[in-house]
XYZ file of C-alpha atoms in Angstrom:
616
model
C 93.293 135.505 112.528
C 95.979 136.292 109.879
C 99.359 135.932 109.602
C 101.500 138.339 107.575
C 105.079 138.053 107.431
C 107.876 141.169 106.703
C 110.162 140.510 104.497
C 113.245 142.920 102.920
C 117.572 144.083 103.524
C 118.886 143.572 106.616
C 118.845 146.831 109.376
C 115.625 148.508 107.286
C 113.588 148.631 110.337
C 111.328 145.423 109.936
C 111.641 144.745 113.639
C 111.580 147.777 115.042
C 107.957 148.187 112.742
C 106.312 145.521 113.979
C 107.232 146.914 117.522
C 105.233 149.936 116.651
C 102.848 148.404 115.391
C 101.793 145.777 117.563
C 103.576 147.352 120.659
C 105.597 144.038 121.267
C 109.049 143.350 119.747
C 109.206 140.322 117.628
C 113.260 139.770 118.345
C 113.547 137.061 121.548
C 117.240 136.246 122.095
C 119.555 138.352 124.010
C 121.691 138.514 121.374
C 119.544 139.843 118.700
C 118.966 142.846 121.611
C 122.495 143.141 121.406
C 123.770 143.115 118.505
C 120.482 145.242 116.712
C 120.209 142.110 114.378
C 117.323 140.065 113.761
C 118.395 136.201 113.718
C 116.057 133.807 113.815
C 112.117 133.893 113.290
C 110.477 136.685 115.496
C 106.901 136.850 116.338
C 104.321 139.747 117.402
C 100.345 140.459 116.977
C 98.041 143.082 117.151
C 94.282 143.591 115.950
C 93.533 145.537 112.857
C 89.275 147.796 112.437
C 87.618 144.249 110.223
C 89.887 142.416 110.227
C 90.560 141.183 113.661
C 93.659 139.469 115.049
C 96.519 139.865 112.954
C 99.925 137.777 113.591
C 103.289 138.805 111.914
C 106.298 136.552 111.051
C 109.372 138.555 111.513
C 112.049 137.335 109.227
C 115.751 138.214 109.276
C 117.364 140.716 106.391
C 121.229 139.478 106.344
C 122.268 137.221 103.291
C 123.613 134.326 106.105
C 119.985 134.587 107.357
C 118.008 133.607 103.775
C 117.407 130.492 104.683
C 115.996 131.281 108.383
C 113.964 133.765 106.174
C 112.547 130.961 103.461
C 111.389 128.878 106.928
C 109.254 131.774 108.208
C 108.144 132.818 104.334
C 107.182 129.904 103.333
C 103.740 128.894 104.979
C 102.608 132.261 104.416
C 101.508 134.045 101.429
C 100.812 137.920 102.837
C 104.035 139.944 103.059
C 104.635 143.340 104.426
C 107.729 144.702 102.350
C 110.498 146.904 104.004
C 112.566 149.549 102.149
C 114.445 152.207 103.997
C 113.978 155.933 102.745
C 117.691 156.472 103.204
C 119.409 153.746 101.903
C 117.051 152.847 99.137
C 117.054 149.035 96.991
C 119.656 146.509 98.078
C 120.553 143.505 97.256
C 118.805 141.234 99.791
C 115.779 143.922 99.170
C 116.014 141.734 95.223
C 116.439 138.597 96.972
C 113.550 138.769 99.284
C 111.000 140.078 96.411
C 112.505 137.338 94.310
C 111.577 134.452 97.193
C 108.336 135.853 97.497
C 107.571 135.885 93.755
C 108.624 132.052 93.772
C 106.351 131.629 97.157
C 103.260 132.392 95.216
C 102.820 135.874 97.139
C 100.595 138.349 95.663
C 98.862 140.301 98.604
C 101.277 142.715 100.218
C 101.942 146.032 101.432
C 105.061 148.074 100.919
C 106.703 149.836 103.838
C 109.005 152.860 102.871
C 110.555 153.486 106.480
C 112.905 155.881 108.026
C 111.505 158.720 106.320
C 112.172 160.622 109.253
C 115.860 160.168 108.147
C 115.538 162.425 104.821
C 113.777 165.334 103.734
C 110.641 165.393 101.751
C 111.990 165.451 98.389
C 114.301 162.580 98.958
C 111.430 160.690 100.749
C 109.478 161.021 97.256
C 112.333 160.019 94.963
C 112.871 156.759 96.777
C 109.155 156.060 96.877
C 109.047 156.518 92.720
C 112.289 154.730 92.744
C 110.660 151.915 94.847
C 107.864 152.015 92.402
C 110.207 151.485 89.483
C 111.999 148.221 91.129
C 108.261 146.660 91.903
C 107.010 147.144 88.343
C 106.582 144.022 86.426
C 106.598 141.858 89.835
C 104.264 140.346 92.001
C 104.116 143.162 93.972
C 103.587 145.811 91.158
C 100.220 146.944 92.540
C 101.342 146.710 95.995
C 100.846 150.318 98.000
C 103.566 151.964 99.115
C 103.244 153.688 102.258
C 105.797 156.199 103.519
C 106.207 155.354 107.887
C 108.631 156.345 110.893
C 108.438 153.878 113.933
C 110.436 156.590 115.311
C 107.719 159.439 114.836
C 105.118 157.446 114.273
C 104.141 159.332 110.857
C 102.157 157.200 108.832
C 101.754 153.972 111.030
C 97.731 154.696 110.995
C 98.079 154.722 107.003
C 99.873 151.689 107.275
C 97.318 149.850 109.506
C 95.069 150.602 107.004
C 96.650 149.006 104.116
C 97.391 146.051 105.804
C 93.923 145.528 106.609
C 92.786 146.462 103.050
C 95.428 144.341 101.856
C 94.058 141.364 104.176
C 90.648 141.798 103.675
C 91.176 141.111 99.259
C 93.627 138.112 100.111
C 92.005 134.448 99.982
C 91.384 133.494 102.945
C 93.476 129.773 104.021
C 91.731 126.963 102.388
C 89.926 124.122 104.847
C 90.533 120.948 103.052
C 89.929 119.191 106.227
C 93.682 117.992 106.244
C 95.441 120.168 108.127
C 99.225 120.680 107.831
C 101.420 122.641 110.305
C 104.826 122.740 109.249
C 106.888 123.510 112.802
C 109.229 126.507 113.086
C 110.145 125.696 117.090
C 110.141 122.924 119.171
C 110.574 123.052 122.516
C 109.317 121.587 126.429
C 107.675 123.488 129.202
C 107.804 122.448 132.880
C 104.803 120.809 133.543
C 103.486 120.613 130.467
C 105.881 118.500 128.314
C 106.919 119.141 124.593
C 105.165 122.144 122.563
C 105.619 123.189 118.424
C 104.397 126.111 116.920
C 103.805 127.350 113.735
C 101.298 128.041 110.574
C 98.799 125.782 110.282
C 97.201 125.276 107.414
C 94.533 122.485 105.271
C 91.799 122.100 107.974
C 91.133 122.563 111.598
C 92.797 120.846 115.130
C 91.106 120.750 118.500
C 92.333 119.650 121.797
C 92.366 115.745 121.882
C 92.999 115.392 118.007
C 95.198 112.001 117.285
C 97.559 113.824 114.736
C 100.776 112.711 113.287
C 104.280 114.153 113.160
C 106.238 113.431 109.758
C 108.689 112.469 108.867
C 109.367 110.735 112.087
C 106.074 108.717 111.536
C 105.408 109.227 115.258
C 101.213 109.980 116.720
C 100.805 112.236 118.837
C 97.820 113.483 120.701
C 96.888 117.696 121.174
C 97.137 118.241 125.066
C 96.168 121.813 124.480
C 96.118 124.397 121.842
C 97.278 128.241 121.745
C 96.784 131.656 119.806
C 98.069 134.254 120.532
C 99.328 132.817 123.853
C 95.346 132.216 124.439
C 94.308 128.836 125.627
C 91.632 127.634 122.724
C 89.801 124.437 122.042
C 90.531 124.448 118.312
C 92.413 126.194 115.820
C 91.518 127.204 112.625
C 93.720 127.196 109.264
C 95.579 130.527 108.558
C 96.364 130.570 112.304
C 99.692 131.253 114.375
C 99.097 128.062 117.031
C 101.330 126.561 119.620
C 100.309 123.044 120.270
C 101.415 121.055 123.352
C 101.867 117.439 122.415
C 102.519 114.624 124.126
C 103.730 111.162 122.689
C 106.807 112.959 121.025
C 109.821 114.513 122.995
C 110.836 117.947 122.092
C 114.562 116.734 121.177
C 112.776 114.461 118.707
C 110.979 117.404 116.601
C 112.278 120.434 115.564
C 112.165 123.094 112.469
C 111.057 121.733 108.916
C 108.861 118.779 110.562
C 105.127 118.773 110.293
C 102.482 117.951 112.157
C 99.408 116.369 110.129
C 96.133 114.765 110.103
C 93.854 113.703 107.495
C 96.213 111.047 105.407
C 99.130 112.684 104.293
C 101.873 110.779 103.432
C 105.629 111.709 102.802
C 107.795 111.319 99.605
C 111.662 111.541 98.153
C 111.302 112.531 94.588
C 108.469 115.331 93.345
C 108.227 117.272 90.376
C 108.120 120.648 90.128
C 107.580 123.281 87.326
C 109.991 125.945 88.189
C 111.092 129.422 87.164
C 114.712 130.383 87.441
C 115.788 134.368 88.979
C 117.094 136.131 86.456
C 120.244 135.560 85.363
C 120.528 132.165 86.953
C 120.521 128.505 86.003
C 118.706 125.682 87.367
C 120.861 122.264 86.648
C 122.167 119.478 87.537
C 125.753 121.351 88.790
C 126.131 122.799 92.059
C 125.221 122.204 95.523
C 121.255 122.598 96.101
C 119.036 122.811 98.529
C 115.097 123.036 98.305
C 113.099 124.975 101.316
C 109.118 123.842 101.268
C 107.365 125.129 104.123
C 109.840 125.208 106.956
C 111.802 122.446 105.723
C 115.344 122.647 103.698
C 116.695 119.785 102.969
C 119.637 118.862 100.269
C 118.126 118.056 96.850
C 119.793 116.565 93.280
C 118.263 118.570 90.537
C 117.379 116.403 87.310
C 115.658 118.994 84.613
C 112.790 116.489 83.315
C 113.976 117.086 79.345
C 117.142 117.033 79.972
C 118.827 120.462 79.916
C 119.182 122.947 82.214
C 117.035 125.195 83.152
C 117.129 129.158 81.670
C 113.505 129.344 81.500
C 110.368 128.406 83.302
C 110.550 124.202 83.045
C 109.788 120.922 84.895
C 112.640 119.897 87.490
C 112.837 116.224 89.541
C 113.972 116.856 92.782
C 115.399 113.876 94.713
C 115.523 114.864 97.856
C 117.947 113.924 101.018
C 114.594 113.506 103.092
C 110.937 112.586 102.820
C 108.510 115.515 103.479
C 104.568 115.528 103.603
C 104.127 117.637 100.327
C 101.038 118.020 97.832
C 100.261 119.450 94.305
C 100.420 123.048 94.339
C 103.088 123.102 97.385
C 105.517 126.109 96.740
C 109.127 124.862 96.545
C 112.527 127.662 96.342
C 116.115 126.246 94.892
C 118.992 127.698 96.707
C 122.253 126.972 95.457
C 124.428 126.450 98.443
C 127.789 126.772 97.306
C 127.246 130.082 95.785
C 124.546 131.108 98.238
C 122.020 132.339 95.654
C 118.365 131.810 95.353
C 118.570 130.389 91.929
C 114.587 129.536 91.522
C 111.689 128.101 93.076
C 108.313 127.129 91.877
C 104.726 124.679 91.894
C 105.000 121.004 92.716
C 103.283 119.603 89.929
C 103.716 115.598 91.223
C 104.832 115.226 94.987
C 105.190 111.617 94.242
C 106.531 110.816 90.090
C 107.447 107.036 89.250
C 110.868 106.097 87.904
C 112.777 108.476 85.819
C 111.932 108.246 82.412
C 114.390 107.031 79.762
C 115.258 108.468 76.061
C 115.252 111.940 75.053
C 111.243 111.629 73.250
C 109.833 109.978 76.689
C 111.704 112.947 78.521
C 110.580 115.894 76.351
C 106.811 113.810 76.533
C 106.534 113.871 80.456
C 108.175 117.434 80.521
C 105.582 118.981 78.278
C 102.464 117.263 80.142
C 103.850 119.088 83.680
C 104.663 122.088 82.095
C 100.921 122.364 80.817
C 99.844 122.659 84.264
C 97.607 125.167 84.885
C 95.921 126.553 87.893
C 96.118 124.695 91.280
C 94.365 126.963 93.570
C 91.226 123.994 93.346
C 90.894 120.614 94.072
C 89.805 119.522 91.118
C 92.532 121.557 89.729
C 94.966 119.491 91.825
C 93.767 116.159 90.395
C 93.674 117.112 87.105
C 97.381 117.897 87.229
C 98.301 114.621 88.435
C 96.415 112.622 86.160
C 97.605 114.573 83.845
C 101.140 114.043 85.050
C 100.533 110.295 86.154
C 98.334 109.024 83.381
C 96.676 106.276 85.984
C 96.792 105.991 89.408
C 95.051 104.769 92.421
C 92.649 107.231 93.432
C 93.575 107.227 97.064
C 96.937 108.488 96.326
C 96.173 110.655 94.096
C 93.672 112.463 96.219
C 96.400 112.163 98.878
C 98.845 113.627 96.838
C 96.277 116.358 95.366
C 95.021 117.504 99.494
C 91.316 116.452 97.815
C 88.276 114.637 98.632
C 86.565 112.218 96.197
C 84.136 115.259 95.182
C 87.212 117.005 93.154
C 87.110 114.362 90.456
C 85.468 115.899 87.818
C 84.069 114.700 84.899
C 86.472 114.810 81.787
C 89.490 115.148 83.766
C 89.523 111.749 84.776
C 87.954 107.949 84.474
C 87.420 106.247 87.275
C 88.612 102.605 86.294
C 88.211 100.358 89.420
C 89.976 101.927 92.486
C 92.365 104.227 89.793
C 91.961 107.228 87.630
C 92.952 106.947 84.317
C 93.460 110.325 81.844
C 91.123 110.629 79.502
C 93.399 110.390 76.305
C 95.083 107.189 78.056
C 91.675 105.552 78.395
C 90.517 106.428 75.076
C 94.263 104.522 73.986
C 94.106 101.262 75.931
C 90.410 101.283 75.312
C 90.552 101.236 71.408
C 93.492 98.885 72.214
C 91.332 96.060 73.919
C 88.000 97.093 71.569
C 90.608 96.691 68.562
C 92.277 93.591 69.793
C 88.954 91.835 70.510
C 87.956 92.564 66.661
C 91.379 91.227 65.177
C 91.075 88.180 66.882
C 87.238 88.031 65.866
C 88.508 88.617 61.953
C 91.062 85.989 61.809
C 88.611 83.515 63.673
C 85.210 84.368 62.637
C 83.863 80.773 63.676
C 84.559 81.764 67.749
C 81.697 83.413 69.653
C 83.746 84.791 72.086
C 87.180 85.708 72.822
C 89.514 84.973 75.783
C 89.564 87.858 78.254
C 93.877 86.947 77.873
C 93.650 88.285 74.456
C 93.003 92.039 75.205
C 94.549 91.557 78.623
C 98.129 90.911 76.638
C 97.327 94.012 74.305
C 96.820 96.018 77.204
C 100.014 94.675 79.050
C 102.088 95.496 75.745
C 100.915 99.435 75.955
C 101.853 99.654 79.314
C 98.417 99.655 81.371
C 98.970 99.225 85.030
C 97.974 95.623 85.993
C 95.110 96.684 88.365
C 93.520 98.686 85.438
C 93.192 96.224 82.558
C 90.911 94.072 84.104
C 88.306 97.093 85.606
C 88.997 98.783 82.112
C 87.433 95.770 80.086
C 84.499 95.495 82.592
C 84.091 99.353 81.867
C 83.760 98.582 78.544
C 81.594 96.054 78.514
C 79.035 98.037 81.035
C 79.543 100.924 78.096
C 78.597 98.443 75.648
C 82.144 98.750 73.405
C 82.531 95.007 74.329
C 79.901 92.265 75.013
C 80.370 89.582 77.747
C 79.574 85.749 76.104
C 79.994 82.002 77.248
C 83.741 81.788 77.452
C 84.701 85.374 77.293
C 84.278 89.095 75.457
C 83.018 89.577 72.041
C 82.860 92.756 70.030
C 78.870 93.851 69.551
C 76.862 92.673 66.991
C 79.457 90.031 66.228
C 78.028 86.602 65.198
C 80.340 83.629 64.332
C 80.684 82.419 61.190
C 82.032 79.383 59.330
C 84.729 80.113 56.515
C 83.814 78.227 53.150
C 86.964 75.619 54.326
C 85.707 75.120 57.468
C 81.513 74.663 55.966
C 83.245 71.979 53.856
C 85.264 70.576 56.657
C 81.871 70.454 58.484
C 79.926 68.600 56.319
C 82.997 65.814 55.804
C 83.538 65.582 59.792
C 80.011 65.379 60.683
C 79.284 62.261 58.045
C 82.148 60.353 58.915
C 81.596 60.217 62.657
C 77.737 59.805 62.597
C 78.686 56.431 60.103
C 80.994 55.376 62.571
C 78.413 55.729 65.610
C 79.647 54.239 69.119
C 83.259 53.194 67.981
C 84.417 56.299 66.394
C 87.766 56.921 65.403
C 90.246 59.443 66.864
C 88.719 62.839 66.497
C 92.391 64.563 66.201
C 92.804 61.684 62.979
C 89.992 62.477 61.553
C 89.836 66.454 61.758
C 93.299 66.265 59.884
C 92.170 63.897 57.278
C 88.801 66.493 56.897
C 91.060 69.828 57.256
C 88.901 70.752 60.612
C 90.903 73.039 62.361
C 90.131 74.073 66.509
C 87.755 76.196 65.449
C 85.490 74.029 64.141
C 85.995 72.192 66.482
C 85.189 74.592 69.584
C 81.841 75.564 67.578
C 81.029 71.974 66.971
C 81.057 71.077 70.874
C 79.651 74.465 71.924
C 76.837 74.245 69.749
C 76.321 70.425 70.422
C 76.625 69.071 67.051
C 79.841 67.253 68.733
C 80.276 65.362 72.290
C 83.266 64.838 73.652
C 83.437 61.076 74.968
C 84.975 61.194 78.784
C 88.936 59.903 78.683
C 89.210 59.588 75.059
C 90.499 61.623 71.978
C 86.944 60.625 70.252
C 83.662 62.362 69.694
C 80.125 61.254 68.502
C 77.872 63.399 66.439
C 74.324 64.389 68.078
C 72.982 61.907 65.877
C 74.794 59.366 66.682
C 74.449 60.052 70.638
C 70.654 60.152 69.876
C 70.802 56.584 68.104
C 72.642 55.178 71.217
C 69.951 56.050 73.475
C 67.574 54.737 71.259
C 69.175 51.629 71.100
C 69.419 51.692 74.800
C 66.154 52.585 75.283
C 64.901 49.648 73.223
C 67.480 47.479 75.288
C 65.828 48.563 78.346
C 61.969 47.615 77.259
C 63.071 44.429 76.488
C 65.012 43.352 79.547
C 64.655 46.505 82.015
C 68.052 48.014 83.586
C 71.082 46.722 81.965
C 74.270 45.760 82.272
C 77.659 47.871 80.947
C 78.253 44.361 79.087
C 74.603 44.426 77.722
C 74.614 47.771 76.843
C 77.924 46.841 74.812
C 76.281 44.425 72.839
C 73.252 45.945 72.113
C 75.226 49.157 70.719
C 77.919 47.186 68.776
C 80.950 48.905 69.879
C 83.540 47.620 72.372
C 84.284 47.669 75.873
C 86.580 50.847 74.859
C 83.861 53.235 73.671
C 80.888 51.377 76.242
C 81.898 52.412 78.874
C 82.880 56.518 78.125
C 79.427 56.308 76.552
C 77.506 55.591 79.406
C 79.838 57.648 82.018
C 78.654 60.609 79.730
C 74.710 59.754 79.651
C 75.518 59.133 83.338
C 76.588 62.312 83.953
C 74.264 64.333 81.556
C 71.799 62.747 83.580
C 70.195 60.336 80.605
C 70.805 57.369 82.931
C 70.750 56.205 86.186
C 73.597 53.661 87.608
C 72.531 51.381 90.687
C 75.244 49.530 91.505
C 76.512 47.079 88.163
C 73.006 48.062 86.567
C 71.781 51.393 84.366
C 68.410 52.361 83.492
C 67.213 55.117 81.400
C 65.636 58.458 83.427
């Protein structure tokens, strides 16, 4: 099935076309019969030679109708375009090619009707005419047939447009998350509370657990229709009724959605957008922004700063949440005035704060208004890490209606469970390298570095907490960093001793070993040698040093190894020993005894059995 909807000024004959074309009139309320006037959202089908089922969207003409017209426009992208023969270009005939510019409509066919109203002649000045206004649009290359749903003349021409026209459009994209933004709500006798509308993102099929947003409610599919056919699933691209129960028709209505496959809602997006001409897109005036069939009341905050004149990046703060992804189309109405004053691409359906200071704001509008394509994926989460810088990859992918296979290579890092832009990674990782090799250059004696050191660097630039410490594991798997005993080093580093500290070396290192078991305080003695902490921290990690247990005192390795000597001497003589024994046979005092043998007790040089110690 597709799904075309007609578009164009009020009273050219879009109704009464799709009557002749599908044989069913798309206008359902008494008054529209009365009055002649389509009001709200009609809806007809017929069946086109390869192309199959074809559903149209019948949209109102009259300016106090636009906004009925953006909610049937805007899931659709295939327009049939109505000009009358008589009466020519009007001003809602602008408006309506202007909204479906914005929409992202390319693939249409142009209806010149009621040309059994005027002779030939006239009929082919107002098609060259038509021509004129539809150069340097959208729909420039759009054919333009002549038709009478009075006479019928042209109608078969017509049918064969629209399936041309159908069978070169893209077809609706499955990205197994499907999306159907409602355009009626409503309850049937028997069988509860049923929504229609567009769906689009993936496929539904009776007994799907879905969700309706923004009320946050689950629902599950009782039954599906097409075409006012009973079906077991729908595909995307289709017109489908659903009957749902779990939700009561009072609590739904136009501009919800009905969703499966993670989406999530949000407040603020970003948007690059292109004004009409002629109009401004600012932070004065009354606005509302239409997405699907949603409109909802929106403050307008031009990323850089100043209004819009031109094609730019808008924040849109928004009166409600909505379930919207990159590459959603979005159309600015200013209320007050009633003019469609712009529309465009969401470029980030879920920004952080607002940024501050005229630099950061010209920064983050540049970076959105390089976005590119978003017909892709990958496309998709490119421009949000391009927007975001680093994110978690689950909302990203959210955000960007992707699975994990649309991170490409390039675009994006993976750094733990986020995705980090390249250029960002490349800055916080020469950040962390750099701060790793500053710390090793002003203390070359360390082997390693506290993870705290690059962690702080990090912090100062900015890097999301749940990135820095992923990002320095990265680099150490990449080999820009080196995981040691007590922390990170930078490759290839090896410590070294400054001449001062050598020196400092040599004088600590003789005075303890000639003071042996009773040495004096190590803090005392380092300052009366100039031996800073680093010597120190390479002196115990390399053993030259041991700390005794409880006191600010240290023995040389030479000295330890006398002491067990002397113990081991003790112990030939007599056998196990006593703390007391041990005392005397070392020299020292109960002070430095009995530290000394808690260490060789713990290091597993000697064995206590109650009041007695022997050597292992």
């Amino acid at each position: 099935m597709r799904v075309i909807c007609t578009a164009g000024h009020v009273d050219h004959g879009k109704s009464t076309l799709v009557t002749a074309l599908t044989g069913r009139d798309p206008d359902r309320l008494a008054e529209e019969k009365r009055r002649g006037l389509t009001i709200d959202l009609g809806f007809a089908w017929t069946t086109l030679p390869d192309v199959g089922a074809v559903a149209f969207v019948d949209l109102p003409g009259h300016e106090r109708f636009v906004p009925t017209m953006l909610a049937g426009a805007g899931p659709v992208r295939t327009a049939l375009f109505v000009v009358a023969a008589d009466e020519g270009w009007m001003p809602q005939s602008a408006e309506h090619l202007a909204i479906l510019e914005l929409l992202g409509t390319t693939h249409a066919v142009v209806a010149l009707t009621r040309v059994d109203l005027v002779d030939e002649e006239t009929a082919w000045i107002a098609a060259e005419l038509l021509a004129d206004q539809l150069r340097d649009t959208a729909l420039a290359d759009a054919p333009i047939v002549p038709v009478s749903s009075t006479t019928g003349a042209g109608l078969e021409e017509l049918r064969g447009a629209l399936g041309a026209m159908l069978s070169a459009a893209p077809a609706v994209p499955d990205d197994g998350r499907p999306r159907m933004w409602l355009d009626r709500a409503f309850s049937i006798r028997g069988a509860g509370t049923v929504v229609t509308g567009t769906l689009q993102g993936g496929a539904v099929a009776v007994g799907d657990r879905l969700q309706v947003l923004p009320l946050d409610r689950e629902v599950r599919v009782r039954g599906l229709q097409a075409l006012e056919q009973d079906v077991a699933e729908v595909r995307p691209g289709w017109r489908v009724a659903m009957n749902l129960s779990g939700v009561d028709a009072d609590e739904v209505g136009r501009g919800d959605a009905v969703v499966g496959g993670g989406w999530r809602t949000t407040e603020v997006l970003e948007a690059l957008v292109t004004p009409v001409d002629g109009q401004v897109v600012g932070r004065r005036g009354a606005w509302t922004a239409h997405v699907g069939t949603a409109a909802v009341g929106v403050h307008v905050h031009p990323v850089a700063g100043q209004d819009l004149l031109d094609v730019g990046a808008v924040r849109l703060e928004m009166d409600r949440a909505l379930p919207l992804a990159v590459g959603d189309r979005v159309v600015l109405r200013e209320s007050g005035r009633g003019v469609t004053a712009g529309g465009g691409t969401v470029i980030d359906p879920a920004p952080g704060p607002r940024v501050r200071g005229a630099t950061a704001r010209r920064s983050r509008a540049q970076r959105l208004e390089r976005a590119g394509s978003v017909d892709a994926p990958a496309d998709r989460v490119r421009l949000l890490v391009e927007a975001r810088r680093a994110a978690p990859t689950a909302a990203v992918l959210a955000d960007a209606n992707a699975g994990p296979d649309a991170i490409a290579a390039g675009d994006a890092v993976v750094v733990g469970d986020h995705l980090v832009h390249p250029e960002e990674f490349a800055l916080w990782s020469g950040l962390a390298v750099s701060a790793v090799v500053s710390f090793h250059q002003r203390r070359p004696a360390l082997p390693a570095v506290d993870p705290e050191v690059p962690r702080r660097r990090l912090r100062e630039a900015d890097c999301p907490h749940d990135v820095i410490r992923p990002l320095l594991g990265l680099l150490v798997e990449r080999d820009r960093l080196t995981s040691v005993p007590g922390g990170v080093a930078a490759p290839g580093h090896e410590p070294r001793l400054t001449v001062a500290q050598q020196s400092a070396r040599v004088a600590l290192l003789e005075r303890l070993d000639a003071e042996g078991a009773s040495p004096a305080p190590l803090a005392e003695v380092a300052e009366a040698v100039g031996a800073d902490d680093d010597l120190l921290t390479v002196l115990r990690s390399t053993g030259q040093l041991v700390d005794l247990p409880g006191l600010d005192a240290a023995m040389t390795a030479s000295a330890l190894e006398r002491a067990t000597a002397t113990l081991a001497a003790l112990q030939a003589d007599r056998g196990p020993f006593t703390a007391s024994q041990a005392r005397e046979a070392l020299d020292t005092t109960r002070r430095f005894a009995l530290p000394l043998l808690e260490l060789l007790d713990t290091t597993g040089v000697t064995t206590r059995d109650g009041d007695l110690r022997h050597l292992t």
